[in-house]
PDB file of C-alpha atoms in Angstrom:
ATOM      1  CA  MET A   1      13.440  10.516  12.839  1.00  0.00           C
ATOM      2  CA  LEU A   2      13.821   8.190  10.209  1.00  0.00           C
ATOM      3  CA  ASP A   3      17.205   8.327   7.761  1.00  0.00           C
ATOM      4  CA  VAL A   4      16.714   9.442   4.410  1.00  0.00           C
ATOM      5  CA  SER A   5      18.601   7.155   2.765  1.00  0.00           C
ATOM      6  CA  LEU A   6      16.761   4.416   5.061  1.00  0.00           C
ATOM      7  CA  ARG A   7      13.009   6.030   4.327  1.00  0.00           C
ATOM      8  CA  ARG A   8      13.856   6.172   0.446  1.00  0.00           C
ATOM      9  CA  ILE A   9      14.293   1.838   0.389  1.00  0.00           C
ATOM     10  CA  LEU A  10      11.843   1.717   2.952  1.00  0.00           C
ATOM     11  CA  PHE A  11       8.975   3.204   0.661  1.00  0.00           C
ATOM     12  CA  GLY A  12      10.313   2.668  -2.518  1.00  0.00           C
ATOM     13  CA  LEU A  13      11.596   6.298  -3.408  1.00  0.00           C
ATOM     14  CA  GLY A  14      14.576   5.451  -5.144  1.00  0.00           C
ATOM     15  CA  ASP A  15      16.424   2.703  -6.653  1.00  0.00           C
ATOM     16  CA  THR A  16      20.224   2.793  -6.103  1.00  0.00           C
ATOM     17  CA  HIS A  17      19.693   0.041  -3.827  1.00  0.00           C
ATOM     18  CA  VAL A  18      18.829  -2.708  -6.527  1.00  0.00           C
ATOM     19  CA  ILE A  19      20.966  -4.091  -9.698  1.00  0.00           C
ATOM     20  CA  LEU A  20      19.796  -5.523 -12.587  1.00  0.00           C
ATOM     21  CA  ASP A  21      19.473  -9.004 -13.054  1.00  0.00           C
ATOM     22  CA  PRO A  22      20.594  -9.951 -16.499  1.00  0.00           C
ATOM     23  CA  GLU A  23      18.656 -13.100 -16.887  1.00  0.00           C
ATOM     24  CA  SER A  24      15.101 -10.797 -16.427  1.00  0.00           C
ATOM     25  CA  GLY A  25      15.771  -7.333 -16.974  1.00  0.00           C
ATOM     26  CA  GLN A  26      14.384  -7.128 -13.260  1.00  0.00           C
ATOM     27  CA  LEU A  27      15.622  -5.169 -10.693  1.00  0.00           C
ATOM     28  CA  LEU A  28      16.582  -6.896  -7.144  1.00  0.00           C
ATOM     29  CA  HIS A  29      18.715  -6.286  -4.077  1.00  0.00           C
ATOM     30  CA  PRO A  30      21.909  -7.596  -4.623  1.00  0.00           C
ATOM     31  CA  GLU A  31      21.887 -10.265  -1.592  1.00  0.00           C
ATOM     32  CA  ALA A  32      18.280 -11.392  -2.862  1.00  0.00           C
ATOM     33  CA  LEU A  33      19.574 -11.747  -6.487  1.00  0.00           C
ATOM     34  CA  VAL A  34      22.780 -13.712  -5.440  1.00  0.00           C
ATOM     35  CA  ALA A  35      20.168 -16.013  -3.428  1.00  0.00           C
ATOM     36  CA  PHE A  36      18.137 -16.059  -6.466  1.00  0.00           C
ATOM     37  CA  GLN A  37      21.049 -17.075  -8.605  1.00  0.00           C
ATOM     38  CA  ARG A  38      22.363 -19.911  -6.439  1.00  0.00           C
ATOM     39  CA  LEU A  39      18.709 -21.486  -6.175  1.00  0.00           C
ATOM     40  CA  CYS A  40      18.730 -21.334 -10.218  1.00  0.00           C
ATOM     41  CA  ARG A  41      21.663 -23.371 -10.338  1.00  0.00           C
ATOM     42  CA  ASP A  42      19.724 -26.096  -8.141  1.00  0.00           C
ATOM     43  CA  ALA A  43      16.757 -25.662 -10.056  1.00  0.00           C
ATOM     44  CA  ARG A  44      18.267 -26.199 -13.389  1.00  0.00           C
ATOM     45  CA  ASP A  45      19.744 -29.223 -12.345  1.00  0.00           C
ATOM     46  CA  ALA A  46      16.487 -30.606 -11.461  1.00  0.00           C
ATOM     47  CA  GLY A  47      15.073 -29.435 -15.048  1.00  0.00           C
ATOM     48  CA  PHE A  48      13.556 -26.165 -14.015  1.00  0.00           C
ATOM     49  CA  ALA A  49      14.404 -22.636 -15.142  1.00  0.00           C
ATOM     50  CA  PRO A  50      13.155 -19.593 -12.526  1.00  0.00           C
ATOM     51  CA  ARG A  51      12.491 -16.541 -14.163  1.00  0.00           C
ATOM     52  CA  VAL A  52      11.914 -13.285 -12.255  1.00  0.00           C
ATOM     53  CA  VAL A  53       8.810 -11.629 -13.558  1.00  0.00           C
ATOM     54  CA  SER A  54       8.384  -8.991 -11.174  1.00  0.00           C
ATOM     55  CA  GLY A  55      11.068  -7.527  -9.011  1.00  0.00           C
ATOM     56  CA  PHE A  56      11.574  -3.646  -7.633  1.00  0.00           C
ATOM     57  CA  ARG A  57       8.584  -1.611  -8.026  1.00  0.00           C
ATOM     58  CA  ASP A  58       8.890   1.589  -7.113  1.00  0.00           C
ATOM     59  CA  PHE A  59       6.306   3.895  -4.945  1.00  0.00           C
ATOM     60  CA  LYS A  60       4.970   5.595  -7.916  1.00  0.00           C
ATOM     61  CA  ARG A  61       4.219   2.477  -9.949  1.00  0.00           C
ATOM     62  CA  GLN A  62       2.388   1.069  -6.923  1.00  0.00           C
ATOM     63  CA  ARG A  63       0.469   4.290  -6.464  1.00  0.00           C
ATOM     64  CA  THR A  64      -0.619   4.221  -9.893  1.00  0.00           C
ATOM     65  CA  ILE A  65      -1.794   0.409  -9.708  1.00  0.00           C
ATOM     66  CA  TRP A  66      -3.581   1.390  -6.464  1.00  0.00           C
ATOM     67  CA  ASN A  67      -5.215   4.315  -7.515  1.00  0.00           C
ATOM     68  CA  SER A  68      -6.549   2.813 -11.002  1.00  0.00           C
ATOM     69  CA  LYS A  69      -8.540   0.121  -8.847  1.00  0.00           C
ATOM     70  CA  ALA A  70      -9.528   2.550  -6.310  1.00  0.00           C
ATOM     71  CA  GLN A  71     -10.790   4.414  -9.452  1.00  0.00           C
ATOM     72  CA  GLY A  72     -12.203   1.688 -11.316  1.00  0.00           C
ATOM     73  CA  VAL A  73      -9.631   2.169 -14.309  1.00  0.00           C
ATOM     74  CA  ARG A  74      -8.355  -1.854 -13.438  1.00  0.00           C
ATOM     75  CA  PRO A  75     -10.756  -4.724 -12.105  1.00  0.00           C
ATOM     76  CA  VAL A  76     -10.989  -5.427  -8.299  1.00  0.00           C
ATOM     77  CA  LEU A  77     -11.034  -9.203  -7.630  1.00  0.00           C
ATOM     78  CA  ASP A  78     -12.734 -10.968  -5.022  1.00  0.00           C
ATOM     79  CA  SER A  79     -11.198 -13.771  -3.280  1.00  0.00           C
ATOM     80  CA  ARG A  80     -12.132 -16.126  -6.097  1.00  0.00           C
ATOM     81  CA  GLY A  81     -10.401 -13.899  -8.718  1.00  0.00           C
ATOM     82  CA  LEU A  82     -13.786 -12.471 -10.084  1.00  0.00           C
ATOM     83  CA  ALA A  83     -14.366  -8.709 -10.669  1.00  0.00           C
ATOM     84  CA  LEU A  84     -16.293  -6.938  -8.435  1.00  0.00           C
ATOM     85  CA  ASP A  85     -18.731  -3.991  -8.626  1.00  0.00           C
ATOM     86  CA  ILE A  86     -16.987  -1.208  -6.709  1.00  0.00           C
ATOM     87  CA  SER A  87     -19.704   1.162  -7.093  1.00  0.00           C
ATOM     88  CA  ARG A  88     -21.447  -1.238  -4.399  1.00  0.00           C
ATOM     89  CA  LEU A  89     -18.745  -1.128  -2.228  1.00  0.00           C
ATOM     90  CA  ALA A  90     -18.455   1.335   0.626  1.00  0.00           C
ATOM     91  CA  PRO A  91     -14.690   3.277   0.595  1.00  0.00           C
ATOM     92  CA  ARG A  92     -13.548   0.907   3.896  1.00  0.00           C
ATOM     93  CA  ASP A  93     -14.795  -2.336   1.909  1.00  0.00           C
ATOM     94  CA  LEU A  94     -13.130  -0.812  -1.394  1.00  0.00           C
ATOM     95  CA  VAL A  95      -9.853  -0.653   0.491  1.00  0.00           C
ATOM     96  CA  PHE A  96      -9.870  -4.116   1.777  1.00  0.00           C
ATOM     97  CA  ALA A  97     -10.883  -5.409  -1.456  1.00  0.00           C
ATOM     98  CA  ILE A  98      -7.837  -4.153  -3.051  1.00  0.00           C
ATOM     99  CA  LEU A  99      -5.717  -5.165  -0.652  1.00  0.00           C
ATOM    100  CA  ARG A 100      -6.470  -8.779  -1.068  1.00  0.00           C
ATOM    101  CA  TRP A 101      -4.628  -8.517  -4.321  1.00  0.00           C
ATOM    102  CA  SER A 102      -2.469  -5.451  -4.299  1.00  0.00           C
ATOM    103  CA  ALA A 103      -0.107  -4.031  -1.739  1.00  0.00           C
ATOM    104  CA  LEU A 104      -0.495  -0.993  -0.190  1.00  0.00           C
ATOM    105  CA  PRO A 105       2.001   1.918  -1.933  1.00  0.00           C
ATOM    106  CA  GLY A 106       4.624   2.154   0.817  1.00  0.00           C
ATOM    107  CA  ALA A 107       4.131  -1.081   2.575  1.00  0.00           C
ATOM    108  CA  SER A 108       4.987  -3.130  -0.498  1.00  0.00           C
ATOM    109  CA  ARG A 109       7.843  -5.520   0.048  1.00  0.00           C
ATOM    110  CA  HIS A 110       8.595  -5.363  -3.481  1.00  0.00           C
ATOM    111  CA  HIS A 111       9.972  -1.578  -3.169  1.00  0.00           C
ATOM    112  CA  TRP A 112      12.789  -3.500  -1.075  1.00  0.00           C
ATOM    113  CA  GLY A 113      14.066  -5.353  -3.733  1.00  0.00           C
ATOM    114  CA  THR A 114      14.029  -8.520  -1.388  1.00  0.00           C
ATOM    115  CA  ASP A 115      10.668  -9.579  -2.945  1.00  0.00           C
ATOM    116  CA  PHE A 116      10.046 -10.804  -6.372  1.00  0.00           C
ATOM    117  CA  ASP A 117       7.548 -13.135  -8.626  1.00  0.00           C
ATOM    118  CA  ILE A 118       8.760 -15.939 -10.336  1.00  0.00           C
ATOM    119  CA  ILE A 119       7.634 -18.416 -12.993  1.00  0.00           C
ATOM    120  CA  ASP A 120       9.173 -21.503 -14.307  1.00  0.00           C
ATOM    121  CA  ALA A 121      10.264 -20.463 -18.266  1.00  0.00           C
ATOM    122  CA  ALA A 122      10.855 -23.828 -18.899  1.00  0.00           C
ATOM    123  CA  ALA A 123       7.280 -25.277 -18.505  1.00  0.00           C
ATOM    124  CA  VAL A 124       5.819 -22.515 -20.912  1.00  0.00           C
ATOM    125  CA  PRO A 125       6.786 -20.942 -24.721  1.00  0.00           C
ATOM    126  CA  GLU A 126       9.130 -17.591 -24.368  1.00  0.00           C
ATOM    127  CA  ASP A 127       5.862 -15.762 -25.674  1.00  0.00           C
ATOM    128  CA  TYR A 128       3.596 -16.798 -22.678  1.00  0.00           C
ATOM    129  CA  ARG A 129       2.439 -14.021 -20.581  1.00  0.00           C
ATOM    130  CA  PRO A 130       2.157 -15.326 -16.747  1.00  0.00           C
ATOM    131  CA  GLN A 131      -0.892 -14.250 -14.896  1.00  0.00           C
ATOM    132  CA  LEU A 132       0.192 -14.875 -11.378  1.00  0.00           C
ATOM    133  CA  THR A 133      -2.632 -16.840 -10.393  1.00  0.00           C
ATOM    134  CA  PRO A 134      -3.660 -19.568  -8.195  1.00  0.00           C
ATOM    135  CA  GLN A 135      -4.612 -21.760 -11.093  1.00  0.00           C
ATOM    136  CA  GLU A 136      -1.072 -21.565 -12.704  1.00  0.00           C
ATOM    137  CA  VAL A 137       0.877 -22.701  -9.334  1.00  0.00           C
ATOM    138  CA  ALA A 138      -1.807 -25.277  -8.563  1.00  0.00           C
ATOM    139  CA  SER A 139      -0.293 -28.773  -8.163  1.00  0.00           C
ATOM    140  CA  ASP A 140      -2.052 -29.670 -11.690  1.00  0.00           C
ATOM    141  CA  GLY A 141      -1.001 -26.128 -12.756  1.00  0.00           C
ATOM    142  CA  VAL A 142       1.817 -25.415 -15.596  1.00  0.00           C
ATOM    143  CA  PHE A 143       3.813 -24.203 -12.649  1.00  0.00           C
ATOM    144  CA  GLY A 144       2.782 -26.911 -10.539  1.00  0.00           C
ATOM    145  CA  PRO A 145       5.820 -29.036 -10.495  1.00  0.00           C
ATOM    146  CA  PHE A 146       8.325 -26.489  -9.993  1.00  0.00           C
ATOM    147  CA  HIS A 147       6.861 -25.005  -7.133  1.00  0.00           C
ATOM    148  CA  GLN A 148       6.458 -28.620  -5.374  1.00  0.00           C
ATOM    149  CA  TRP A 149       9.845 -28.916  -5.814  1.00  0.00           C
ATOM    150  CA  LEU A 150      10.374 -25.640  -4.230  1.00  0.00           C
ATOM    151  CA  ASP A 151       8.149 -26.709  -1.504  1.00  0.00           C
ATOM    152  CA  THR A 152      10.334 -29.234  -0.738  1.00  0.00           C
ATOM    153  CA  ARG A 153      13.589 -26.849  -0.815  1.00  0.00           C
ATOM    154  CA  ILE A 154      12.177 -24.223   1.676  1.00  0.00           C
ATOM    155  CA  ALA A 155      10.935 -26.984   3.964  1.00  0.00           C
ATOM    156  CA  SER A 156      14.488 -28.502   4.120  1.00  0.00           C
ATOM    157  CA  GLY A 157      16.004 -24.936   4.666  1.00  0.00           C
ATOM    158  CA  ARG A 158      18.003 -25.432   1.301  1.00  0.00           C
ATOM    159  CA  SER A 159      16.690 -21.820  -0.301  1.00  0.00           C
ATOM    160  CA  TYR A 160      19.356 -19.819   0.678  1.00  0.00           C
ATOM    161  CA  GLY A 161      17.100 -17.515   2.579  1.00  0.00           C
ATOM    162  CA  LEU A 162      14.408 -17.467  -0.031  1.00  0.00           C
ATOM    163  CA  PHE A 163      10.965 -18.113   1.561  1.00  0.00           C
ATOM    164  CA  ARG A 164       7.267 -17.233   0.626  1.00  0.00           C
ATOM    165  CA  PRO A 165       5.891 -14.576   2.707  1.00  0.00           C
ATOM    166  CA  TYR A 166       2.185 -15.168   1.500  1.00  0.00           C
ATOM    167  CA  ALA A 167       2.335 -18.820   1.494  1.00  0.00           C
ATOM    168  CA  LYS A 168      -0.837 -19.111   3.372  1.00  0.00           C
ATOM    169  CA  ASP A 169      -4.453 -17.454   3.740  1.00  0.00           C
ATOM    170  CA  PHE A 170      -4.738 -15.844   7.088  1.00  0.00           C
ATOM    171  CA  GLY A 171      -7.227 -13.615   5.845  1.00  0.00           C
ATOM    172  CA  GLY A 172      -5.398 -10.832   4.827  1.00  0.00           C
ATOM    173  CA  VAL A 173      -3.081 -11.310   1.203  1.00  0.00           C
ATOM    174  CA  ALA A 174      -4.580 -13.913  -0.512  1.00  0.00           C
ATOM    175  CA  PRO A 175      -2.074 -16.802  -1.314  1.00  0.00           C
ATOM    176  CA  GLU A 176       0.828 -16.185  -3.308  1.00  0.00           C
ATOM    177  CA  ARG A 177       3.202 -19.236  -4.000  1.00  0.00           C
ATOM    178  CA  TRP A 178       5.097 -17.223  -6.971  1.00  0.00           C
ATOM    179  CA  HIS A 179       6.102 -14.353  -4.139  1.00  0.00           C
ATOM    180  CA  LEU A 180       9.436 -15.094  -2.868  1.00  0.00           C
ATOM    181  CA  SER A 181      11.399 -12.880  -0.007  1.00  0.00           C
ATOM    182  CA  TYR A 182      15.131 -12.823   0.666  1.00  0.00           C
ATOM    183  CA  ALA A 183      14.668 -13.183   4.650  1.00  0.00           C
ATOM    184  CA  PRO A 184      17.816 -11.943   6.291  1.00  0.00           C
ATOM    185  CA  TYR A 185      17.419  -8.208   4.744  1.00  0.00           C
ATOM    186  CA  ALA A 186      13.675  -8.578   4.403  1.00  0.00           C
ATOM    187  CA  TRP A 187      13.011  -8.936   8.300  1.00  0.00           C
ATOM    188  CA  GLU A 188      15.164  -6.205   9.021  1.00  0.00           C
ATOM    189  CA  LEU A 189      13.371  -3.700   6.830  1.00  0.00           C
ATOM    190  CA  GLN A 190       9.846  -4.931   8.251  1.00  0.00           C
ATOM    191  CA  GLN A 191      11.128  -3.979  11.512  1.00  0.00           C
ATOM    192  CA  GLN A 192      11.599  -0.494  10.441  1.00  0.00           C
ATOM    193  CA  LEU A 193       7.899  -0.210   8.757  1.00  0.00           C
ATOM    194  CA  THR A 194       6.069   0.952  11.572  1.00  0.00           C
ATOM    195  CA  PRO A 195       2.398   2.040  11.588  1.00  0.00           C
ATOM    196  CA  GLY A 196       3.436   5.752  12.196  1.00  0.00           C
ATOM    197  CA  ARG A 197       5.922   6.137   9.658  1.00  0.00           C
ATOM    198  CA  LEU A 198       3.972   4.758   6.979  1.00  0.00           C
ATOM    199  CA  ASP A 199       0.752   6.853   7.798  1.00  0.00           C
ATOM    200  CA  GLU A 200       3.298  10.055   7.818  1.00  0.00           C
ATOM    201  CA  GLN A 201       4.690   8.794   3.851  1.00  0.00           C
ATOM    202  CA  LEU A 202       0.876   8.098   2.666  1.00  0.00           C
ATOM    203  CA  ARG A 203      -0.207  11.456   3.947  1.00  0.00           C
ATOM    204  CA  ARG A 204       1.669  13.051   1.747  1.00  0.00           C
ATOM    205  CA  SER A 205       1.505  10.928  -1.202  1.00  0.00           C
ATOM    206  CA  ASN A 206      -1.732  11.561  -3.260  1.00  0.00           C
ATOM    207  CA  LEU A 207      -3.008   8.216  -2.618  1.00  0.00           C
ATOM    208  CA  ALA A 208      -6.572   7.501  -3.690  1.00  0.00           C
ATOM    209  CA  LEU A 209      -8.605   6.669  -0.383  1.00  0.00           C
ATOM    210  CA  CYS A 210      -5.997   7.936   1.803  1.00  0.00           C
ATOM    211  CA  ASP A 211      -8.140   9.220   4.318  1.00  0.00           C
ATOM    212  CA  THR A 212     -10.178   5.681   5.030  1.00  0.00           C
ATOM    213  CA  VAL A 213      -6.488   3.767   4.692  1.00  0.00           C
ATOM    214  CA  CYS A 214      -5.182   5.751   7.226  1.00  0.00           C
ATOM    215  CA  GLU A 215      -8.165   5.321   9.615  1.00  0.00           C
ATOM    216  CA  GLN A 216      -8.190   1.714   9.226  1.00  0.00           C
ATOM    217  CA  LEU A 217      -4.073   1.440   9.110  1.00  0.00           C
ATOM    218  CA  GLN A 218      -3.609  -0.207  12.182  1.00  0.00           C
ATOM    219  CA  GLU A 219      -5.968  -3.111  11.130  1.00  0.00           C
ATOM    220  CA  ILE A 220      -4.397  -2.976   7.500  1.00  0.00           C
ATOM    221  CA  TYR A 221      -1.008  -3.386   9.250  1.00  0.00           C
ATOM    222  CA  THR A 222      -1.663  -6.677  10.870  1.00  0.00           C
ATOM    223  CA  ARG A 223      -3.845  -8.611   8.763  1.00  0.00           C
ATOM    224  CA  PHE A 224      -1.921  -7.031   5.420  1.00  0.00           C
ATOM    225  CA  ILE A 225       1.644  -5.653   6.053  1.00  0.00           C
ATOM    226  CA  TRP A 226       3.293  -7.564   8.991  1.00  0.00           C
ATOM    227  CA  VAL A 227       4.560 -11.193   8.015  1.00  0.00           C
ATOM    228  CA  PRO A 228       5.004 -12.808  11.530  1.00  0.00           C
ATOM    229  CA  ASP A 229       8.545 -13.697  12.685  1.00  0.00           C
ATOM    230  CA  HIS A 230       7.614 -17.355  12.575  1.00  0.00           C
ATOM    231  CA  CYS A 231       6.884 -17.374   9.083  1.00  0.00           C
ATOM    232  CA  TYR A 232      10.552 -16.529   8.157  1.00  0.00           C
ATOM    233  CA  PRO A 233      13.052 -19.192   7.800  1.00  0.00           C
ATOM    234  CA  GLY A 234      15.153 -19.948  11.148  1.00  0.00           C
ATOM    235  CA  PHE A 235      11.721 -19.788  13.223  1.00  0.00           C
ATOM    236  CA  SER A 236       9.128 -22.478  13.419  1.00  0.00           C
ATOM    237  CA  GLN A 237       6.812 -23.054  10.458  1.00  0.00           C
ATOM    238  CA  CYS A 238       3.622 -20.830   9.773  1.00  0.00           C
TER     239      CYS A 238
END
């Protein structure tokens, strides 16, 4: 039986485990915020200004995103970032297409407050609207220099426990260089997020395509949710 307080954290059912980042107005887990602030100090010395643009997201917010895509209100993109005609997709194909770019509610690492999306605010005007696309973070993209600097920090173990859980494409989540995770606490929570517990949460949640998701949950868990241990700092590199 999962403890009530742990359930709330694991599935994003409350926000008592996160605090406000005064620089961005986003909510983060306290330990993740400290690690990020330490990284920011180093980055500023190198001429960058990291800023969180998306931190904690609760279950309801993630469900709204998911249901909007499942119902055709928001676009569903292919691996190239082009909009798909979802009327041509079978339910299973639609589920996997959504998962390419959007986390399953209840399984989003953003629920934990350990994970957040960042930009280099020094590289763009104040009114710039981040798209969080591969083009922005490519070597010749607007945030390319910052991410090259961050590559070096992560590889050398000087990122204060922060790493990219979706650094590479393993056939599940599309690569997200802008997505950082605070490894020590995220790893602990990931051990608690089992397919059985997730299935139980989803079946009570009014989630679009829920039956299809639950039928495919083991594959979804393996491809889109579980981040292998060796991808975390302290293990061998992915």
